[in-house]
Short mmCIF file of C-alpha atoms in Angstrom, two decimals:
data_model
loop_
_atom_site.label_atom_id
_atom_site.label_comp_id
_atom_site.label_asym_id
_atom_site.label_seq_id
_atom_site.Cartn_x
_atom_site.Cartn_y
_atom_site.Cartn_z
CA MET Y 146 64.63 28.92 -29.82
CA LYS Y 147 66.46 29.34 -26.48
CA ILE Y 148 67.21 27.12 -23.55
CA ARG Y 149 64.95 28.04 -20.83
CA SER Y 150 66.06 25.80 -17.89
CA VAL Y 151 68.48 23.06 -16.68
CA ARG Y 152 67.20 20.21 -14.74
CA THR Y 153 68.99 17.09 -13.32
CA TYR Y 154 67.46 13.75 -12.22
CA LYS Y 155 69.70 11.30 -10.19
CA PHE Y 156 68.19 8.09 -9.26
CA SER Y 157 69.45 4.48 -8.39
CA VAL Y 158 68.67 1.28 -10.49
CA PRO Y 159 69.12 -2.36 -9.49
CA THR Y 160 72.38 -4.14 -10.72
CA GLY Y 161 71.11 -7.58 -10.22
CA GLN Y 162 74.52 -8.42 -8.95
CA ARG Y 163 76.00 -9.38 -5.75
CA ILE Y 164 79.90 -10.19 -6.07
CA LEU Y 165 81.98 -10.79 -3.14
CA ASP Y 166 85.77 -10.61 -2.99
CA PRO Y 167 87.10 -14.12 -2.54
CA ALA Y 168 89.99 -13.00 -0.42
CA THR Y 169 88.06 -10.68 1.91
CA GLY Y 170 84.35 -11.34 1.49
CA GLU Y 171 83.73 -7.70 0.94
CA LEU Y 172 81.02 -6.76 -1.56
CA LEU Y 173 82.80 -5.81 -4.90
CA CYS Y 174 79.76 -4.75 -6.82
CA SER Y 175 76.94 -2.57 -5.37
CA THR Y 176 73.25 -3.94 -5.63
CA SER Y 177 72.33 -0.61 -7.23
CA LYS Y 178 73.88 1.96 -9.26
CA PRO Y 179 73.27 5.66 -9.79
CA TRP Y 180 72.33 7.26 -13.20
CA LEU Y 181 72.26 11.02 -13.63
CA PHE Y 182 70.09 12.49 -16.53
CA LEU Y 183 70.13 15.88 -17.70
CA GLU Y 184 67.09 17.65 -19.23
CA LEU Y 185 67.60 21.07 -21.12
CA ARG Y 186 64.27 22.71 -21.74
CA THR Y 187 63.65 25.21 -24.47
CA ASP Y 188 60.98 27.91 -25.09
CA ALA Y 189 59.86 26.03 -28.09
CA GLY Y 190 58.57 23.23 -26.10
CA ILE Y 191 61.44 20.88 -27.01
CA SER Y 192 63.47 19.28 -24.32
CA GLY Y 193 66.90 17.60 -24.97
CA TRP Y 194 68.24 14.77 -22.64
CA GLY Y 195 71.77 13.48 -21.95
CA GLU Y 196 73.43 11.29 -19.46
CA GLY Y 197 76.47 12.20 -17.37
CA THR Y 198 76.42 9.00 -15.17
CA GLY Y 199 79.66 9.29 -13.30
CA GLU Y 200 79.11 6.31 -10.78
CA TRP Y 201 81.13 7.56 -7.72
CA LEU Y 202 81.13 11.16 -9.05
CA THR Y 203 77.58 11.78 -9.34
CA GLU Y 204 77.25 14.58 -6.99
CA PRO Y 205 80.21 16.67 -8.29
CA VAL Y 206 78.94 16.03 -11.94
CA GLU Y 207 75.43 17.31 -11.05
CA ALA Y 208 76.91 20.31 -9.20
CA ALA Y 209 78.89 21.25 -12.29
CA LEU Y 210 75.90 21.05 -14.59
CA HIS Y 211 73.93 23.34 -12.30
CA GLY Y 212 77.03 25.57 -11.98
CA TRP Y 213 76.97 26.07 -15.88
CA GLU Y 214 73.30 27.30 -15.88
CA GLU Y 215 74.22 30.86 -16.56
CA LEU Y 216 76.27 29.71 -19.66
CA LEU Y 217 73.26 27.65 -20.90
CA VAL Y 218 70.09 29.45 -20.01
CA GLY Y 219 69.15 31.90 -22.72
CA ARG Y 220 71.34 30.45 -25.38
CA ASP Y 221 70.52 29.07 -28.73
CA PRO Y 222 70.89 25.27 -28.48
CA LEU Y 223 71.41 24.52 -32.29
CA PRO Y 224 75.04 25.39 -32.74
CA VAL Y 225 75.87 22.30 -30.56
CA GLN Y 226 79.85 22.37 -30.89
CA ALA Y 227 79.91 26.10 -30.58
CA LEU Y 228 77.84 26.21 -27.39
CA CYS Y 229 80.09 23.16 -25.94
CA GLY Y 230 83.16 24.73 -26.95
CA ASP Y 231 82.20 28.01 -25.23
CA ILE Y 232 81.74 26.20 -21.91
CA HIS Y 233 85.07 24.16 -22.42
CA ASP Y 234 87.03 27.28 -23.30
CA ARG Y 235 85.87 29.03 -20.19
CA LEU Y 236 87.37 26.46 -18.01
CA PRO Y 237 91.10 26.68 -16.96
CA TRP Y 238 91.10 22.87 -16.67
CA ARG Y 239 90.91 20.48 -19.56
CA GLY Y 240 89.11 17.00 -19.43
CA GLY Y 241 88.83 14.71 -16.33
CA PRO Y 242 86.00 12.70 -15.10
CA VAL Y 243 83.87 15.42 -13.67
CA PHE Y 244 84.04 17.84 -16.42
CA GLY Y 245 84.17 15.33 -19.17
CA SER Y 246 80.93 13.67 -17.82
CA ALA Y 247 79.13 16.91 -17.17
CA LEU Y 248 80.06 18.21 -20.76
CA ALA Y 249 79.02 14.90 -22.23
CA ALA Y 250 75.58 15.35 -20.78
CA VAL Y 251 75.29 18.82 -22.32
CA ASP Y 252 76.51 17.60 -25.76
CA GLN Y 253 74.06 14.73 -25.78
CA ALA Y 254 71.20 16.80 -24.68
CA LEU Y 255 71.95 19.49 -27.56
CA HIS Y 256 72.22 16.81 -30.17
CA ASP Y 257 68.87 15.52 -28.82
CA ILE Y 258 67.37 19.19 -29.23
CA ALA Y 259 68.76 19.66 -32.70
CA GLY Y 260 67.54 16.34 -33.94
CA LYS Y 261 63.94 16.85 -32.65
CA ALA Y 262 64.04 20.51 -33.93
CA TRP Y 263 64.86 19.34 -37.44
CA GLY Y 264 62.81 16.14 -37.18
CA VAL Y 265 65.69 13.87 -37.82
CA PRO Y 266 67.85 11.21 -35.97
CA ALA Y 267 70.92 12.80 -34.38
CA HIS Y 268 73.25 10.66 -36.59
CA THR Y 269 71.69 12.41 -39.69
CA ILE Y 270 73.15 15.86 -38.50
CA LEU Y 271 76.48 14.27 -37.96
CA GLY Y 272 76.66 13.30 -41.62
CA GLY Y 273 74.40 10.30 -41.88
CA ARG Y 274 74.86 6.78 -40.80
CA CYS Y 275 77.16 4.32 -42.39
CA ARG Y 276 75.76 1.23 -41.12
CA ASP Y 277 72.16 0.04 -40.61
CA ARG Y 278 72.64 -1.78 -37.11
CA VAL Y 279 75.14 -2.04 -34.45
CA ARG Y 280 76.95 -5.04 -33.23
CA VAL Y 281 76.53 -5.39 -29.43
CA TYR Y 282 77.72 -7.65 -26.50
CA THR Y 283 76.61 -8.15 -22.97
CA SER Y 284 78.19 -9.41 -19.73
CA THR Y 285 78.53 -12.65 -17.76
CA SER Y 286 80.06 -13.78 -14.45
CA LEU Y 287 83.27 -15.67 -14.31
CA ALA Y 288 82.76 -16.82 -10.63
CA SER Y 289 82.68 -20.51 -12.07
CA PRO Y 290 82.69 -22.22 -15.32
CA GLU Y 291 79.11 -23.14 -14.73
CA GLU Y 292 77.98 -19.59 -14.38
CA ALA Y 293 80.16 -18.40 -17.22
CA VAL Y 294 78.46 -20.95 -19.41
CA ALA Y 295 75.04 -20.04 -18.28
CA GLY Y 296 75.64 -16.41 -19.01
CA ALA Y 297 77.06 -17.07 -22.53
CA THR Y 298 74.21 -19.41 -23.50
CA GLU Y 299 71.64 -16.76 -22.39
CA ALA Y 300 73.54 -14.09 -24.35
CA VAL Y 301 73.24 -16.27 -27.53
CA GLU Y 302 69.48 -16.96 -26.85
CA ALA Y 303 69.02 -13.20 -26.41
CA GLY Y 304 70.63 -12.22 -29.64
CA TYR Y 305 73.72 -10.76 -28.55
CA ALA Y 306 76.95 -11.17 -30.71
CA GLY Y 307 79.37 -11.51 -27.60
CA VAL Y 308 79.62 -11.80 -23.90
CA LYS Y 309 82.18 -10.26 -21.56
CA GLY Y 310 83.45 -11.35 -18.19
CA ASN Y 311 86.05 -10.11 -15.68
CA PRO Y 312 89.04 -12.40 -15.22
CA LEU Y 313 91.68 -12.65 -12.56
CA GLU Y 314 89.22 -11.22 -9.83
CA THR Y 315 89.90 -14.29 -7.74
CA ARG Y 316 93.58 -13.25 -7.41
CA THR Y 317 94.75 -13.19 -3.69
CA TRP Y 318 98.17 -11.70 -4.56
CA PRO Y 319 99.89 -9.88 -7.51
CA VAL Y 320 101.06 -13.19 -9.27
CA ASP Y 321 98.26 -15.58 -8.61
CA ARG Y 322 98.48 -18.35 -11.12
CA GLU Y 323 95.47 -20.10 -9.54
CA ALA Y 324 93.50 -17.03 -10.66
CA VAL Y 325 94.90 -17.44 -14.17
CA ASP Y 326 93.82 -21.17 -14.33
CA HIS Y 327 90.37 -20.30 -12.94
CA SER Y 328 89.69 -17.64 -15.53
CA THR Y 329 91.07 -19.71 -18.32
CA ALA Y 330 88.83 -22.56 -17.29
CA CYS Y 331 85.72 -20.33 -17.48
CA VAL Y 332 86.79 -19.15 -20.88
CA GLN Y 333 87.38 -22.72 -22.31
CA ALA Y 334 84.03 -23.76 -20.79
CA MET Y 335 82.24 -20.98 -22.68
CA ARG Y 336 83.87 -21.59 -26.02
CA GLU Y 337 83.24 -25.26 -25.72
CA ALA Y 338 79.56 -24.66 -24.88
CA VAL Y 339 78.74 -22.05 -27.52
CA GLY Y 340 81.40 -22.79 -30.19
CA ASP Y 341 81.97 -19.80 -32.51
CA ARG Y 342 78.41 -18.42 -32.17
CA LEU Y 343 79.61 -15.76 -29.62
CA ASP Y 344 82.48 -13.50 -29.27
CA LEU Y 345 84.30 -13.81 -25.97
CA LEU Y 346 85.67 -10.73 -24.38
CA LEU Y 347 87.61 -10.21 -21.20
CA ASP Y 348 87.96 -7.03 -18.95
CA ALA Y 349 90.81 -7.11 -16.50
CA HIS Y 350 89.46 -3.70 -15.09
CA GLY Y 351 93.17 -2.12 -15.27
CA SER Y 352 94.02 -3.75 -12.11
CA PRO Y 353 96.47 -6.76 -12.73
CA THR Y 354 100.21 -6.39 -13.12
CA PRO Y 355 101.47 -6.44 -16.74
CA GLU Y 356 103.12 -9.82 -15.96
CA LEU Y 357 99.87 -11.45 -14.74
CA SER Y 358 97.95 -10.15 -17.58
CA LEU Y 359 100.39 -11.58 -20.11
CA ALA Y 360 100.42 -14.99 -18.39
CA PHE Y 361 96.73 -15.06 -18.61
CA ALA Y 362 96.62 -13.89 -22.24
CA GLU Y 363 99.03 -16.70 -23.15
CA ALA Y 364 96.97 -19.33 -21.21
CA VAL Y 365 93.54 -18.12 -22.69
CA ALA Y 366 94.66 -17.51 -26.36
CA PRO Y 367 93.68 -20.95 -27.61
CA TRP Y 368 90.01 -19.98 -26.77
CA ARG Y 369 90.10 -17.10 -29.25
CA PRO Y 370 88.97 -14.09 -27.10
CA LEU Y 371 87.96 -11.09 -29.27
CA PHE Y 372 90.02 -9.00 -26.87
CA LEU Y 373 91.55 -8.38 -23.46
CA GLU Y 374 90.45 -5.13 -22.05
CA GLU Y 375 92.48 -2.91 -19.63
CA PRO Y 376 95.27 -5.45 -18.94
CA VAL Y 377 97.35 -2.78 -17.07
CA LYS Y 378 96.58 0.24 -14.77
CA ALA Y 379 95.73 3.34 -16.70
CA GLY Y 380 98.53 5.99 -16.83
CA SER Y 381 101.39 4.10 -18.48
CA VAL Y 382 101.50 3.99 -22.14
CA GLU Y 383 104.72 1.94 -22.04
CA ALA Y 384 103.16 -0.73 -19.84
CA LEU Y 385 100.15 -0.91 -22.16
CA LEU Y 386 102.42 -1.12 -25.29
CA GLU Y 387 104.66 -3.81 -23.75
CA VAL Y 388 101.51 -5.99 -23.12
CA SER Y 389 99.92 -5.06 -26.55
CA ARG Y 390 103.07 -6.31 -28.34
CA LYS Y 391 103.55 -9.42 -26.42
CA SER Y 392 100.02 -10.69 -26.03
CA PRO Y 393 98.53 -13.28 -28.25
CA VAL Y 394 95.07 -11.73 -27.52
CA PRO Y 395 94.29 -8.29 -29.09
CA VAL Y 396 94.18 -5.58 -26.37
CA ALA Y 397 91.57 -2.84 -25.81
CA ALA Y 398 91.83 0.25 -23.57
CA GLY Y 399 90.49 3.67 -22.92
CA GLU Y 400 87.59 3.81 -20.77
CA LYS Y 401 89.36 5.82 -18.09
CA LEU Y 402 90.47 8.45 -20.67
CA PHE Y 403 88.52 11.73 -21.27
CA THR Y 404 89.74 13.83 -24.20
CA LEU Y 405 91.32 13.32 -27.65
CA ALA Y 406 94.55 14.67 -26.07
CA ASP Y 407 94.36 11.79 -23.66
CA PHE Y 408 94.03 9.17 -26.53
CA GLN Y 409 96.48 10.67 -28.85
CA PRO Y 410 99.53 8.84 -27.24
CA LEU Y 411 97.74 5.55 -27.77
CA ILE Y 412 96.80 6.30 -31.18
CA ARG Y 413 100.17 7.71 -32.25
CA ARG Y 414 102.03 4.62 -31.04
CA ARG Y 415 99.24 2.24 -31.75
CA ALA Y 416 99.44 1.16 -28.17
CA CYS Y 417 96.46 -1.26 -28.39
CA ALA Y 418 94.12 -2.63 -31.07
CA TYR Y 419 90.83 -1.24 -29.92
CA LEU Y 420 89.79 1.97 -28.25
CA GLN Y 421 86.94 2.27 -25.74
CA PRO Y 422 86.02 5.79 -25.04
CA ASP Y 423 82.82 6.19 -22.97
CA VAL Y 424 80.32 8.68 -24.41
CA SER Y 425 79.20 9.82 -21.00
CA HIS Y 426 82.75 10.71 -19.94
CA CYS Y 427 84.65 11.83 -23.10
CA SER Y 428 82.61 14.97 -23.61
CA GLY Y 429 79.78 13.40 -25.48
CA ILE Y 430 78.95 12.45 -28.96
CA THR Y 431 81.15 14.97 -30.33
CA GLY Y 432 84.08 13.68 -28.39
CA LEU Y 433 83.41 9.99 -29.34
CA VAL Y 434 83.26 10.82 -33.02
CA GLU Y 435 86.50 12.84 -32.94
CA ILE Y 436 88.28 10.06 -31.10
CA GLY Y 437 87.05 7.67 -33.83
CA ARG Y 438 88.25 9.79 -36.53
CA ALA Y 439 91.69 10.07 -35.15
CA ALA Y 440 91.88 6.23 -34.44
CA ARG Y 441 90.92 5.60 -38.06
CA ALA Y 442 94.05 7.12 -39.38
CA GLU Y 443 96.09 4.43 -37.54
CA GLN Y 444 93.74 1.60 -38.60
CA MET Y 445 92.34 1.16 -34.87
CA LEU Y 446 88.83 0.05 -34.26
CA MET Y 447 86.44 1.51 -31.84
CA ALA Y 448 84.68 -0.55 -29.12
CA PRO Y 449 83.09 2.17 -26.92
CA HIS Y 450 82.70 1.53 -23.17
CA ASN Y 451 79.07 1.91 -21.62
CA ALA Y 452 78.33 1.26 -18.06
CA GLY Y 453 75.40 3.77 -18.01
CA GLY Y 454 71.59 3.80 -18.79
CA PRO Y 455 69.32 4.25 -21.75
CA LEU Y 456 70.49 7.69 -22.68
CA THR Y 457 74.11 6.68 -22.78
CA LEU Y 458 73.17 3.71 -25.12
CA ALA Y 459 71.23 6.06 -27.25
CA ALA Y 460 74.24 8.59 -27.55
CA SER Y 461 76.75 5.63 -28.07
CA LEU Y 462 74.57 4.31 -30.87
CA THR Y 463 74.37 7.64 -32.61
CA ALA Y 464 78.16 8.00 -32.57
CA ASP Y 465 78.59 4.41 -33.68
CA ALA Y 466 76.30 4.79 -36.55
CA VAL Y 467 78.57 7.37 -38.19
CA THR Y 468 81.90 5.73 -37.27
CA PRO Y 469 83.33 3.64 -40.14
CA ASN Y 470 85.87 2.03 -37.81
CA PHE Y 471 83.43 0.76 -35.35
CA LEU Y 472 83.84 -2.73 -34.01
CA ILE Y 473 81.38 -3.63 -31.16
CA GLN Y 474 79.38 -1.76 -28.55
CA GLU Y 475 79.15 -2.69 -24.85
CA MET Y 476 75.73 -2.83 -23.03
CA SER Y 477 74.17 -4.53 -20.20
CA ARG Y 478 71.27 -7.17 -20.99
CA SER Y 479 69.82 -6.84 -17.43
CA TRP Y 480 69.48 -3.08 -17.73
CA PHE Y 481 68.36 -3.16 -21.26
CA ASP Y 482 65.54 -5.46 -20.39
CA ARG Y 483 64.30 -2.84 -17.97
CA PHE Y 484 64.84 0.29 -20.13
CA GLY Y 485 61.09 0.54 -20.58
CA GLU Y 486 60.75 1.64 -17.08
CA TYR Y 487 62.72 4.70 -17.74
CA VAL Y 488 62.24 5.62 -21.53
CA GLU Y 489 60.16 4.87 -24.53
CA HIS Y 490 62.42 3.33 -27.15
CA ASP Y 491 62.04 1.15 -30.37
CA TRP Y 492 65.39 -0.85 -30.09
CA THR Y 493 65.41 -4.55 -30.82
CA ILE Y 494 68.20 -7.00 -30.49
CA ALA Y 495 68.71 -9.92 -32.91
CA GLY Y 496 71.40 -11.68 -34.95
CA GLY Y 497 74.04 -9.98 -32.68
CA HIS Y 498 73.04 -6.51 -33.45
CA ILE Y 499 70.84 -3.66 -32.08
CA SER Y 500 68.61 -1.76 -34.46
CA LEU Y 501 69.27 1.99 -35.09
CA SER Y 502 66.27 4.18 -34.27
CA ASP Y 503 65.06 6.65 -36.98
CA ALA Y 504 63.15 8.61 -34.44
CA PRO Y 505 64.16 12.39 -34.07
CA GLY Y 506 67.08 13.27 -31.80
CA LEU Y 507 68.51 10.55 -29.74
CA GLY Y 508 65.41 8.34 -30.48
CA VAL Y 509 64.08 8.02 -27.07
CA SER Y 510 61.44 9.55 -24.93
CA VAL Y 511 62.26 9.96 -21.07
CA LYS Y 512 59.64 9.08 -18.64
CA ALA Y 513 60.29 12.15 -16.48
CA ARG Y 514 57.35 11.82 -14.08
CA ASP Y 515 58.59 8.19 -13.33
CA ILE Y 516 62.12 8.82 -12.87
CA GLU Y 517 61.65 11.84 -10.67
CA LYS Y 518 60.15 9.58 -8.06
CA LEU Y 519 62.89 7.11 -7.98
CA PRO Y 520 65.27 6.84 -4.87
CA TYR Y 521 68.85 7.72 -5.02
CA GLU Y 522 71.71 6.42 -2.96
CA PRO Y 523 75.53 7.03 -3.58
CA LEU Y 524 77.53 4.08 -4.86
CA PRO Y 525 79.59 2.73 -1.95
CA TRP Y 526 83.36 2.73 -2.13
CA ARG Y 527 84.96 -0.47 -3.33
CA GLN Y 528 86.87 -2.65 -0.79
CA TYR Y 529 89.09 -4.50 -3.21
CA ARG Y 530 92.18 -6.08 -1.52
CA HIS Y 531 94.61 -8.99 -1.50
CA GLU Y 532 94.68 -11.59 1.24
CA ASP Y 533 97.38 -9.65 2.89
CA GLY Y 534 95.22 -6.37 3.08
CA SER Y 535 97.10 -4.52 0.26
CA TRP Y 536 95.04 -2.78 -2.57
CA LYS Y 537 94.58 -4.81 -5.56
CA GLY Y 538 92.00 -2.61 -7.51
CA TRP Y 539 92.28 0.22 -10.04
#
């Protein structure tokens, strides 16, 4: 069997969100988001699918994939790691969001082909699953305590184990205590409304100062969040380590890192409790599994990031299934409810978990004729500023 062709599909899906910056009134979250699918067709009639959704980097990731056609077409797709390693070793650069996302799409598609060729789920060729189902959480707005409670209640009713919101978004300057009070009130309201039926997770998006994140962690600790995600900007292990050691809430980080080498400083120093690589950015299923194995040696748990579509979820679940130190998987309820428009799948959510598919490969069938007709629009650049005009985002 040989790879015959490389094809990409980029299209936009509705986010169902319209979030405005309270300081500037600017739109913080686009009303649509681009997804990038890769199809590797073989001469045996088997197609493998992967996802390299790169948000603002969709075009360069797509260009990288087509630039690798001569490295893929005509090759045997079954030696997955050897083929991905061959691409990786030909590049003078290591990692990064563009190459990490492009290689992730290839790695996922090759695992999909291998599973389909052998008639087994992709997690079987990784050694077999160590769990029967995967714990999952979704998201809610922290715009107000009322909206937070509504989202948390809906998450419980939909069968999710947890719900995550973005705290401190209302801050208008770097040490805004009113933002701390607002976000704490939202978390308190959720805990009082749903009790212990739901894990509460908090994602600071790596944009507050360490001091503001620590003030928030201390204020919100009585309401028992599962973790505080990205309390500091990516790039300083020392800042992350300081917050982790002082915070009464466990810290999670890693969605903006790409290679095992990027994660090793966090792992060696146990700079946080939970690691959050994204299967569409960290070189795919292979990369996610490797990072999980390294983290296990330091008794760190995995809570993979996921801001992509159904192929990203399928690839994430494949890795989660074989990762002993897995904790919980991120996903979007609003997108999950629409996945049937883009793929055929057999997932169900109940009791805080999503089922694992036993279908061959990644376990989904892409509706190629439907997605190729969908429109595409680039993700607009975020305008995320304090009230004095200075930049406050990531």
